[in-house]
mmCIF file of C-alpha atoms and ligand atoms in Angstrom:
data_model
loop_
_atom_site.group_PDB
_atom_site.id
_atom_site.type_symbol
_atom_site.label_atom_id
_atom_site.label_comp_id
_atom_site.label_asym_id
_atom_site.label_seq_id
_atom_site.Cartn_x
_atom_site.Cartn_y
_atom_site.Cartn_z
ATOM 1 C CA MET H 106 -4.359 1.741 -70.612
ATOM 2 C CA ARG H 107 -7.055 -0.897 -70.832
ATOM 3 C CA MET H 108 -7.125 -4.389 -69.295
ATOM 4 C CA LEU H 109 -8.272 -6.498 -72.221
ATOM 5 C CA GLY H 110 -7.763 -10.113 -71.259
ATOM 6 C CA SER H 111 -6.873 -12.483 -68.463
ATOM 7 C CA GLY H 112 -5.664 -16.058 -68.236
ATOM 8 C CA SER H 113 -4.419 -18.513 -65.652
ATOM 9 C CA SER H 114 -2.933 -21.961 -65.244
ATOM 10 C CA THR H 115 -2.338 -24.148 -62.208
ATOM 11 C CA PRO H 116 -0.670 -27.545 -61.775
ATOM 12 C CA SER H 117 -2.940 -30.585 -61.752
ATOM 13 C CA THR H 118 -1.230 -32.115 -58.695
ATOM 14 C CA VAL H 119 -3.446 -31.313 -55.728
ATOM 15 C CA LEU H 120 -2.426 -31.467 -52.085
ATOM 16 C CA SER H 121 -5.433 -31.572 -49.781
ATOM 17 C CA ASN H 122 -5.538 -30.926 -46.060
ATOM 18 C CA ALA H 123 -5.992 -34.681 -45.612
ATOM 19 C CA ASP H 124 -2.703 -35.222 -47.519
ATOM 20 C CA LEU H 125 -0.945 -32.808 -45.150
ATOM 21 C CA GLU H 126 -2.287 -34.731 -42.153
ATOM 22 C CA GLN H 127 -0.001 -37.557 -43.341
ATOM 23 C CA LEU H 128 3.048 -35.246 -43.327
ATOM 24 C CA VAL H 129 2.772 -33.130 -40.193
ATOM 25 C CA GLU H 130 0.666 -32.996 -37.081
ATOM 26 C CA THR H 131 -2.291 -30.954 -38.254
ATOM 27 C CA ASN H 132 -5.872 -31.487 -39.312
ATOM 28 C CA ASP H 133 -8.382 -30.262 -41.831
ATOM 29 C CA GLU H 134 -10.596 -28.507 -39.290
ATOM 30 C CA TRP H 135 -7.684 -26.533 -37.804
ATOM 31 C CA ILE H 136 -6.327 -25.479 -41.212
ATOM 32 C CA VAL H 137 -9.756 -24.394 -42.494
ATOM 33 C CA ALA H 138 -10.549 -22.436 -39.318
ATOM 34 C CA ARG H 139 -7.168 -20.627 -39.337
ATOM 35 C CA THR H 140 -6.721 -20.032 -43.065
ATOM 36 C CA GLY H 141 -9.783 -21.018 -45.097
ATOM 37 C CA ILE H 142 -7.492 -23.208 -47.237
ATOM 38 C CA ARG H 143 -8.742 -26.686 -48.235
ATOM 39 C CA ARG H 144 -6.444 -27.605 -51.120
ATOM 40 C CA ARG H 145 -3.426 -26.255 -52.951
ATOM 41 C CA HIS H 146 -1.995 -27.106 -56.381
ATOM 42 C CA ILE H 147 1.720 -27.831 -56.568
ATOM 43 C CA LEU H 148 4.187 -28.500 -59.375
ATOM 44 C CA GLY H 149 4.756 -32.188 -60.049
ATOM 45 C CA PRO H 150 8.186 -33.684 -60.806
ATOM 46 C CA GLY H 151 9.664 -32.156 -63.948
ATOM 47 C CA GLU H 152 6.843 -29.641 -64.317
ATOM 48 C CA THR H 153 8.007 -26.051 -64.891
ATOM 49 C CA LEU H 154 6.560 -22.765 -63.724
ATOM 50 C CA THR H 155 7.563 -21.354 -67.130
ATOM 51 C CA HIS H 156 5.023 -23.615 -68.841
ATOM 52 C CA HIS H 157 2.175 -22.417 -66.605
ATOM 53 C CA CYS H 158 3.225 -18.817 -67.311
ATOM 54 C CA THR H 159 3.048 -19.540 -71.033
ATOM 55 C CA LEU H 160 -0.420 -21.113 -70.776
ATOM 56 C CA ALA H 161 -1.725 -18.240 -68.644
ATOM 57 C CA GLY H 162 -0.218 -15.774 -71.133
ATOM 58 C CA GLN H 163 -1.740 -17.552 -74.146
ATOM 59 C CA ARG H 164 -5.185 -17.500 -72.536
ATOM 60 C CA ALA H 165 -4.919 -13.782 -71.748
ATOM 61 C CA LEU H 166 -3.831 -13.028 -75.339
ATOM 62 C CA GLU H 167 -6.700 -15.114 -76.701
ATOM 63 C CA MET H 168 -9.295 -13.286 -74.588
ATOM 64 C CA ALA H 169 -7.799 -9.940 -75.620
ATOM 65 C CA GLY H 170 -7.652 -10.916 -79.296
ATOM 66 C CA VAL H 171 -3.977 -9.952 -79.477
ATOM 67 C CA ASP H 172 -1.353 -11.970 -81.350
ATOM 68 C CA ALA H 173 1.804 -13.024 -79.450
ATOM 69 C CA LYS H 174 3.884 -11.335 -82.172
ATOM 70 C CA ASP H 175 2.310 -7.974 -81.273
ATOM 71 C CA VAL H 176 3.378 -8.049 -77.625
ATOM 72 C CA ASP H 177 6.015 -5.389 -76.883
ATOM 73 C CA LEU H 178 6.916 -6.296 -73.312
ATOM 74 C CA ILE H 179 6.487 -9.210 -70.915
ATOM 75 C CA LEU H 180 6.805 -8.506 -67.201
ATOM 76 C CA LEU H 181 6.979 -11.624 -65.071
ATOM 77 C CA ALA H 182 6.287 -11.014 -61.387
ATOM 78 C CA THR H 183 7.813 -13.927 -59.511
ATOM 79 C CA SER H 184 9.986 -14.747 -56.513
ATOM 80 C CA SER H 185 10.479 -18.395 -57.468
ATOM 81 C CA PRO H 186 11.470 -18.614 -61.159
ATOM 82 C CA ASP H 187 12.693 -21.845 -62.759
ATOM 83 C CA ASP H 188 15.978 -20.022 -63.374
ATOM 84 C CA SER H 189 17.252 -17.674 -60.682
ATOM 85 C CA LEU H 190 18.756 -15.509 -63.448
ATOM 86 C CA GLY H 191 15.219 -14.922 -64.691
ATOM 87 C CA SER H 192 12.441 -16.848 -66.452
ATOM 88 C CA ALA H 193 10.666 -14.120 -68.428
ATOM 89 C CA CYS H 194 12.794 -14.773 -71.542
ATOM 90 C CA ALA H 195 11.957 -18.480 -71.479
ATOM 91 C CA VAL H 196 8.258 -17.527 -71.374
ATOM 92 C CA GLN H 197 8.810 -15.109 -74.283
ATOM 93 C CA ALA H 198 10.353 -17.922 -76.341
ATOM 94 C CA GLU H 199 7.606 -20.449 -75.480
ATOM 95 C CA LEU H 200 4.933 -17.899 -76.340
ATOM 96 C CA GLY H 201 6.590 -16.972 -79.630
ATOM 97 C CA ALA H 202 6.445 -13.300 -78.657
ATOM 98 C CA LYS H 203 9.341 -12.535 -81.000
ATOM 99 C CA SER H 204 9.420 -8.760 -80.671
ATOM 100 C CA ALA H 205 8.833 -8.554 -76.920
ATOM 101 C CA ALA H 206 11.457 -7.567 -74.381
ATOM 102 C CA ALA H 207 11.005 -9.632 -71.237
ATOM 103 C CA TYR H 208 12.204 -9.458 -67.675
ATOM 104 C CA ASP H 209 11.369 -10.618 -64.173
ATOM 105 C CA LEU H 210 10.199 -8.340 -61.392
ATOM 106 C CA THR H 211 10.554 -9.571 -57.822
ATOM 107 C CA ALA H 212 8.249 -8.182 -55.162
ATOM 108 C CA ALA H 213 6.691 -11.318 -53.643
ATOM 109 C CA CYS H 214 2.931 -10.993 -53.224
ATOM 110 C CA SER H 215 2.959 -7.324 -54.223
ATOM 111 C CA GLY H 216 4.616 -8.235 -57.520
ATOM 112 C CA PHE H 217 1.519 -8.386 -59.698
ATOM 113 C CA VAL H 218 0.136 -5.006 -58.609
ATOM 114 C CA MET H 219 3.597 -3.394 -58.831
ATOM 115 C CA SER H 220 4.111 -4.893 -62.316
ATOM 116 C CA THR H 221 0.721 -3.666 -63.494
ATOM 117 C CA VAL H 222 1.545 -0.147 -62.303
ATOM 118 C CA THR H 223 4.999 -0.377 -63.946
ATOM 119 C CA ALA H 224 3.541 -1.606 -67.254
ATOM 120 C CA THR H 225 1.004 1.210 -67.272
ATOM 121 C CA GLN H 226 3.805 3.794 -67.203
ATOM 122 C CA PHE H 227 5.223 2.392 -70.479
ATOM 123 C CA LEU H 228 1.747 2.509 -72.039
ATOM 124 C CA ARG H 229 1.043 6.063 -70.881
ATOM 125 C CA THR H 230 4.331 7.377 -72.246
ATOM 126 C CA GLY H 231 3.369 5.829 -75.566
ATOM 127 C CA VAL H 232 6.478 3.706 -76.072
ATOM 128 C CA TYR H 233 4.628 0.373 -76.026
ATOM 129 C CA LYS H 234 1.204 -0.781 -77.176
ATOM 130 C CA ASN H 235 0.722 -4.291 -75.739
ATOM 131 C CA ILE H 236 2.164 -5.556 -72.461
ATOM 132 C CA LEU H 237 1.653 -8.976 -70.954
ATOM 133 C CA VAL H 238 1.893 -8.926 -67.157
ATOM 134 C CA ILE H 239 2.261 -12.363 -65.585
ATOM 135 C CA GLY H 240 2.222 -13.195 -61.878
ATOM 136 C CA ALA H 241 3.539 -16.663 -61.065
ATOM 137 C CA ASP H 242 5.074 -18.466 -58.141
ATOM 138 C CA ALA H 243 5.992 -21.967 -57.061
ATOM 139 C CA LEU H 244 6.604 -21.459 -53.371
ATOM 140 C CA SER H 245 6.229 -25.201 -52.799
ATOM 141 C CA ARG H 246 9.916 -25.236 -53.780
ATOM 142 C CA TYR H 247 10.839 -23.254 -50.684
ATOM 143 C CA ILE H 248 8.704 -25.067 -48.173
ATOM 144 C CA ASP H 249 10.055 -27.125 -45.338
ATOM 145 C CA TRP H 250 7.425 -29.880 -45.400
ATOM 146 C CA ARG H 251 8.084 -30.624 -41.728
ATOM 147 C CA ASP H 252 7.136 -27.091 -40.684
ATOM 148 C CA ARG H 253 3.422 -27.228 -40.007
ATOM 149 C CA SER H 254 3.093 -23.467 -39.566
ATOM 150 C CA THR H 255 4.084 -22.705 -43.186
ATOM 151 C CA CYS H 256 3.597 -25.870 -45.254
ATOM 152 C CA ILE H 257 -0.191 -25.576 -45.048
ATOM 153 C CA LEU H 258 -0.241 -22.101 -46.594
ATOM 154 C CA PHE H 259 1.359 -22.162 -50.001
ATOM 155 C CA GLY H 260 0.463 -23.323 -53.488
ATOM 156 C CA ASP H 261 1.761 -22.868 -57.047
ATOM 157 C CA GLY H 262 0.219 -21.237 -60.097
ATOM 158 C CA ALA H 263 0.302 -18.524 -62.756
ATOM 159 C CA GLY H 264 -2.049 -15.751 -63.880
ATOM 160 C CA ALA H 265 -1.731 -13.105 -66.581
ATOM 161 C CA VAL H 266 -3.355 -9.973 -67.979
ATOM 162 C CA LEU H 267 -2.919 -8.219 -71.314
ATOM 163 C CA LEU H 268 -2.731 -4.441 -70.999
ATOM 164 C CA GLN H 269 -3.120 -2.246 -74.063
ATOM 165 C CA ARG H 270 -2.436 1.423 -74.643
ATOM 166 C CA ASP H 271 -5.540 3.604 -74.887
ATOM 167 C CA ASP H 272 -4.854 7.301 -75.331
ATOM 168 C CA ARG H 273 -8.471 8.431 -75.384
ATOM 169 C CA GLU H 274 -9.401 11.001 -72.763
ATOM 170 C CA GLY H 275 -10.919 9.425 -69.642
ATOM 171 C CA GLU H 276 -10.272 5.866 -70.860
ATOM 172 C CA ASP H 277 -7.259 4.994 -68.695
ATOM 173 C CA SER H 278 -8.196 1.993 -66.560
ATOM 174 C CA LEU H 279 -5.613 2.540 -63.828
ATOM 175 C CA LEU H 280 -7.588 5.040 -61.801
ATOM 176 C CA GLY H 281 -5.255 5.315 -58.822
ATOM 177 C CA PHE H 282 -2.433 3.463 -57.076
ATOM 178 C CA ASP H 283 -0.319 3.576 -53.940
ATOM 179 C CA MET H 284 2.861 1.566 -53.292
ATOM 180 C CA HIS H 285 5.095 1.122 -50.241
ATOM 181 C CA SER H 286 8.088 -0.815 -48.954
ATOM 182 C CA ASP H 287 9.648 -1.318 -45.542
ATOM 183 C CA GLY H 288 12.855 -3.333 -45.582
ATOM 184 C CA HIS H 289 13.000 -3.312 -41.787
ATOM 185 C CA GLY H 290 10.261 -5.946 -41.926
ATOM 186 C CA GLN H 291 12.323 -8.351 -44.051
ATOM 187 C CA LYS H 292 13.148 -10.304 -40.880
ATOM 188 C CA HIS H 293 9.514 -11.415 -40.620
ATOM 189 C CA LEU H 294 9.327 -13.105 -44.020
ATOM 190 C CA HIS H 295 12.196 -14.365 -46.158
ATOM 191 C CA ALA H 296 13.917 -17.207 -47.989
ATOM 192 C CA GLY H 297 17.542 -16.090 -47.993
ATOM 193 C CA PHE H 298 20.513 -17.258 -50.020
ATOM 194 C CA MET H 299 22.481 -19.888 -48.140
ATOM 195 C CA GLY H 300 25.473 -20.012 -50.491
ATOM 196 C CA CYS H 301 27.577 -23.117 -50.655
ATOM 197 C CA GLY H 302 27.938 -23.788 -46.955
ATOM 198 C CA ASN H 303 27.393 -20.071 -46.303
ATOM 199 C CA LYS H 304 30.996 -19.155 -47.252
ATOM 200 C CA ALA H 305 31.925 -16.589 -49.833
ATOM 201 C CA PHE H 306 35.080 -18.523 -50.734
ATOM 202 C CA SER H 307 35.695 -22.128 -50.091
ATOM 203 C CA GLU H 308 38.344 -24.576 -51.128
ATOM 204 C CA GLN H 309 35.703 -27.260 -51.367
ATOM 205 C CA PRO H 310 34.217 -27.768 -54.794
ATOM 206 C CA SER H 311 30.532 -27.019 -54.788
ATOM 207 C CA SER H 312 27.876 -28.480 -56.989
ATOM 208 C CA ALA H 313 24.826 -26.617 -55.747
ATOM 209 C CA ALA H 314 23.999 -23.208 -54.362
ATOM 210 C CA ALA H 315 20.863 -23.019 -52.296
ATOM 211 C CA PHE H 316 18.231 -20.761 -50.854
ATOM 212 C CA GLY H 317 16.875 -21.405 -47.397
ATOM 213 C CA ASN H 318 13.342 -22.499 -46.634
ATOM 214 C CA MET H 319 10.653 -19.909 -46.274
ATOM 215 C CA TYR H 320 10.589 -18.306 -42.866
ATOM 216 C CA MET H 321 7.470 -16.473 -41.816
ATOM 217 C CA ASN H 322 6.492 -14.926 -38.502
ATOM 218 C CA GLY H 323 2.784 -15.523 -38.955
ATOM 219 C CA SER H 324 1.485 -13.188 -36.270
ATOM 220 C CA GLU H 325 3.683 -10.285 -37.425
ATOM 221 C CA VAL H 326 2.636 -10.782 -41.060
ATOM 222 C CA PHE H 327 -1.017 -11.020 -40.074
ATOM 223 C CA LYS H 328 -0.869 -7.776 -38.080
ATOM 224 C CA PHE H 329 0.969 -6.045 -40.925
ATOM 225 C CA ALA H 330 -1.536 -7.241 -43.540
ATOM 226 C CA VAL H 331 -4.735 -6.223 -41.754
ATOM 227 C CA ARG H 332 -3.248 -2.776 -41.098
ATOM 228 C CA ALA H 333 -1.620 -2.182 -44.510
ATOM 229 C CA VAL H 334 -4.354 -3.446 -46.844
ATOM 230 C CA PRO H 335 -7.186 -1.098 -45.827
ATOM 231 C CA ARG H 336 -4.769 1.867 -45.814
ATOM 232 C CA VAL H 337 -3.362 1.169 -49.247
ATOM 233 C CA VAL H 338 -6.812 0.629 -50.765
ATOM 234 C CA GLU H 339 -8.101 3.846 -49.190
ATOM 235 C CA ALA H 340 -5.057 5.802 -50.403
ATOM 236 C CA SER H 341 -5.524 4.406 -53.931
ATOM 237 C CA LEU H 342 -9.222 5.310 -53.868
ATOM 238 C CA LYS H 343 -8.364 8.822 -52.779
ATOM 239 C CA LYS H 344 -5.956 9.254 -55.700
ATOM 240 C CA ALA H 345 -8.696 7.955 -57.999
ATOM 241 C CA GLY H 346 -11.181 10.433 -56.532
ATOM 242 C CA LEU H 347 -13.441 7.531 -55.544
ATOM 243 C CA SER H 348 -14.774 6.060 -52.315
ATOM 244 C CA VAL H 349 -15.250 2.545 -50.961
ATOM 245 C CA ALA H 350 -18.871 2.562 -52.172
ATOM 246 C CA ASP H 351 -17.647 2.913 -55.784
ATOM 247 C CA LEU H 352 -15.862 -0.458 -55.673
ATOM 248 C CA ASP H 353 -17.627 -3.330 -57.413
ATOM 249 C CA TRP H 354 -15.081 -5.890 -56.236
ATOM 250 C CA LEU H 355 -12.236 -6.219 -53.793
ATOM 251 C CA VAL H 356 -9.532 -8.338 -55.464
ATOM 252 C CA LEU H 357 -6.937 -8.887 -52.755
ATOM 253 C CA HIS H 358 -3.874 -11.071 -52.573
ATOM 254 C CA GLN H 359 -5.256 -14.457 -51.499
ATOM 255 C CA ALA H 360 -3.078 -15.127 -48.476
ATOM 256 C CA ASN H 361 -5.525 -16.314 -45.912
ATOM 257 C CA GLN H 362 -9.318 -16.046 -45.586
ATOM 258 C CA ARG H 363 -9.013 -14.395 -42.163
ATOM 259 C CA ILE H 364 -6.882 -11.604 -43.643
ATOM 260 C CA LEU H 365 -9.352 -11.112 -46.513
ATOM 261 C CA THR H 366 -12.278 -10.928 -44.105
ATOM 262 C CA ALA H 367 -10.530 -8.655 -41.592
ATOM 263 C CA ALA H 368 -9.327 -6.254 -44.313
ATOM 264 C CA ALA H 369 -12.770 -6.087 -45.939
ATOM 265 C CA ASP H 370 -14.412 -5.481 -42.545
ATOM 266 C CA ARG H 371 -12.066 -2.609 -41.755
ATOM 267 C CA LEU H 372 -12.734 -1.078 -45.160
ATOM 268 C CA GLY H 373 -16.481 -1.563 -44.798
ATOM 269 C CA VAL H 374 -16.765 -3.660 -47.960
ATOM 270 C CA PRO H 375 -19.510 -6.325 -47.766
ATOM 271 C CA ALA H 376 -18.363 -9.954 -47.988
ATOM 272 C CA GLU H 377 -20.211 -10.558 -51.275
ATOM 273 C CA LYS H 378 -17.941 -8.049 -53.013
ATOM 274 C CA VAL H 379 -14.748 -9.857 -51.960
ATOM 275 C CA VAL H 380 -13.586 -12.450 -54.481
ATOM 276 C CA SER H 381 -11.868 -15.473 -52.973
ATOM 277 C CA ASN H 382 -10.389 -18.750 -54.169
ATOM 278 C CA VAL H 383 -7.979 -19.259 -51.289
ATOM 279 C CA ALA H 384 -9.799 -22.481 -50.318
ATOM 280 C CA GLU H 385 -8.715 -24.079 -53.604
ATOM 281 C CA TYR H 386 -5.198 -22.674 -54.124
ATOM 282 C CA GLY H 387 -3.742 -21.380 -50.852
ATOM 283 C CA ASN H 388 -1.237 -18.505 -50.985
ATOM 284 C CA THR H 389 0.196 -18.476 -54.518
ATOM 285 C CA SER H 390 2.096 -15.209 -53.927
ATOM 286 C CA ALA H 391 2.437 -13.120 -57.117
ATOM 287 C CA ALA H 392 0.007 -15.432 -58.942
ATOM 288 C CA SER H 393 -2.897 -15.048 -56.558
ATOM 289 C CA ILE H 394 -4.420 -11.773 -57.807
ATOM 290 C CA PRO H 395 -4.382 -12.561 -61.554
ATOM 291 C CA LEU H 396 -5.568 -16.100 -60.762
ATOM 292 C CA VAL H 397 -8.637 -15.009 -58.806
ATOM 293 C CA LEU H 398 -9.235 -12.179 -61.288
ATOM 294 C CA ASP H 399 -9.233 -14.593 -64.232
ATOM 295 C CA GLU H 400 -11.542 -17.082 -62.507
ATOM 296 C CA SER H 401 -13.953 -14.300 -61.557
ATOM 297 C CA VAL H 402 -13.967 -12.907 -65.117
ATOM 298 C CA ARG H 403 -14.583 -16.347 -66.650
ATOM 299 C CA GLN H 404 -17.361 -17.081 -64.129
ATOM 300 C CA GLY H 405 -19.047 -13.848 -65.218
ATOM 301 C CA LEU H 406 -18.751 -12.237 -61.775
ATOM 302 C CA ILE H 407 -16.410 -9.451 -62.891
ATOM 303 C CA LYS H 408 -17.833 -7.669 -65.942
ATOM 304 C CA PRO H 409 -16.503 -5.016 -68.317
ATOM 305 C CA GLY H 410 -16.660 -1.618 -66.641
ATOM 306 C CA ASP H 411 -16.486 -2.978 -63.086
ATOM 307 C CA ILE H 412 -14.255 -1.071 -60.667
ATOM 308 C CA LEU H 413 -11.750 -3.287 -58.856
ATOM 309 C CA GLY H 414 -9.899 -2.503 -55.645
ATOM 310 C CA MET H 415 -6.670 -4.516 -55.716
ATOM 311 C CA ALA H 416 -4.026 -4.909 -53.038
ATOM 312 C CA GLY H 417 -0.918 -7.052 -52.888
ATOM 313 C CA PHE H 418 1.108 -7.367 -49.693
ATOM 314 C CA GLY H 419 3.893 -9.548 -48.417
ATOM 315 C CA ALA H 420 7.620 -10.061 -48.314
ATOM 316 C CA GLY H 421 9.865 -7.021 -48.488
ATOM 317 C CA LEU H 422 7.906 -6.022 -46.643
ATOM 318 C CA SER H 423 5.994 -4.476 -49.506
ATOM 319 C CA TRP H 424 2.404 -3.502 -50.153
ATOM 320 C CA ALA H 425 0.664 -1.985 -53.139
ATOM 321 C CA GLY H 426 -2.883 -0.992 -54.028
ATOM 322 C CA ALA H 427 -4.498 -0.124 -57.359
ATOM 323 C CA ILE H 428 -7.973 0.865 -58.464
ATOM 324 C CA LEU H 429 -8.612 -0.563 -61.924
ATOM 325 C CA ARG H 430 -11.484 -0.713 -64.383
ATOM 326 C CA TRP H 431 -11.889 -4.122 -66.001
ATOM 327 C CA GLY H 432 -12.320 -4.514 -69.780
HETATM 328 C C1 LIG N 757 7.419 -13.101 -34.072
HETATM 329 O O1 LIG N 757 7.741 -11.761 -33.806
HETATM 330 C C2 LIG N 757 7.476 -11.356 -32.489
HETATM 331 C C3 LIG N 757 7.731 -9.864 -32.393
HETATM 332 O O2 LIG N 757 8.873 -9.480 -33.121
HETATM 333 C C4 LIG N 757 8.315 -12.167 -31.533
HETATM 334 O O3 LIG N 757 8.020 -11.791 -30.186
HETATM 335 C C5 LIG N 757 8.013 -13.649 -31.725
HETATM 336 O O4 LIG N 757 8.856 -14.413 -30.918
HETATM 337 C C6 LIG N 757 8.204 -14.043 -33.180
HETATM 338 N N1 LIG N 757 7.744 -15.389 -33.369
HETATM 339 C C7 LIG N 757 8.505 -16.325 -33.864
HETATM 340 C C8 LIG N 757 7.855 -17.659 -34.045
HETATM 341 O O5 LIG N 757 9.670 -16.152 -34.212
HETATM 342 C C1 LIG N 758 2.109 -15.360 -48.907
HETATM 343 O O1 LIG N 758 3.375 -15.740 -49.399
HETATM 344 C C2 LIG N 758 4.216 -14.680 -49.797
HETATM 345 C C3 LIG N 758 5.491 -15.204 -50.320
HETATM 346 O O2 LIG N 758 6.242 -15.749 -49.291
HETATM 347 C C4 LIG N 758 4.440 -13.686 -48.688
HETATM 348 O O3 LIG N 758 5.125 -12.554 -49.205
HETATM 349 C C5 LIG N 758 3.113 -13.257 -48.100
HETATM 350 O O4 LIG N 758 3.299 -12.424 -47.000
HETATM 351 C C6 LIG N 758 2.310 -14.468 -47.703
HETATM 352 N N1 LIG N 758 1.085 -14.003 -47.158
HETATM 353 C C7 LIG N 758 0.673 -14.317 -45.959
HETATM 354 C C8 LIG N 758 -0.093 -13.253 -45.261
HETATM 355 O O5 LIG N 758 0.850 -15.401 -45.447
#
């Protein structure tokens, strides 16, 4: 497997910390000190996540020099699709990827890493040649805008990578991975189905089924993240036969600058090797890794041959690491 191209797309509607000061009792200084987040991009009225997935996908295909018609599979990592029955097929249609099978994969912020590992299995077995992996979320849809502990954290966006089969000896770019889940931690982070008045059967006609707002126990999630991320990166490195010193970049889920810094410190990775765009986008869940990857590639920071230490972590609870070679 080789990672040949990346792309991303984010909504143009920007919500700054100053905007949030109008909604809830908070302020810019407090938000920046706690999270490192200054702005987030959110879907405007009528704007679809599907469209941002398509744009991100097109850009990844363009960079890779692969035609949409030659894509065999589209994996869409998302927890907030436009259609709760799945949005990958709508992306396939918009892209014109006629021969691709397409489906959604839900694993919150671990979704992109888990999808990349999943896609690689299809490439290694030789059944597919080109797979588009997209990470996208619009968590602004699940936010209670009166809850100042969560509404400051999340933003919307989409990122994508094109993975291609490469059977040559020693050329596989997924060097090692490690994935975990712990459903006992679901209570700390969720947006559960509320039904139609929470009843399985009701004599009342119902016009809308709904999911609840995002609930997050911030301190539990923080503790989990700073413990799980270094472990999963170290375990992935071990499987790759590499050490922390071999990493050119740490490309972590962009949840919160304090988590990025604490995880890098524990791993012993210097700050200049940790890519970050959390100040601009906030926590975009499954989109955050491909988004920061794409920006770093286009800025010329991440270059072909660079070794990346990736880790996604979040709801499930779930956490996943992968050591990948770019380009
Ligand atoms: C978060 O979890 C801890 C430990 O389970 C609990 O003591 C605390 O009350 C929770 N916080 C909130 C805001 O629910
Ligand atoms: C970011 O949001 C996702 C989706 O709710 C969640 O899984 C993840 O834990 C969040 N990250 C943090 C540390 O806030």
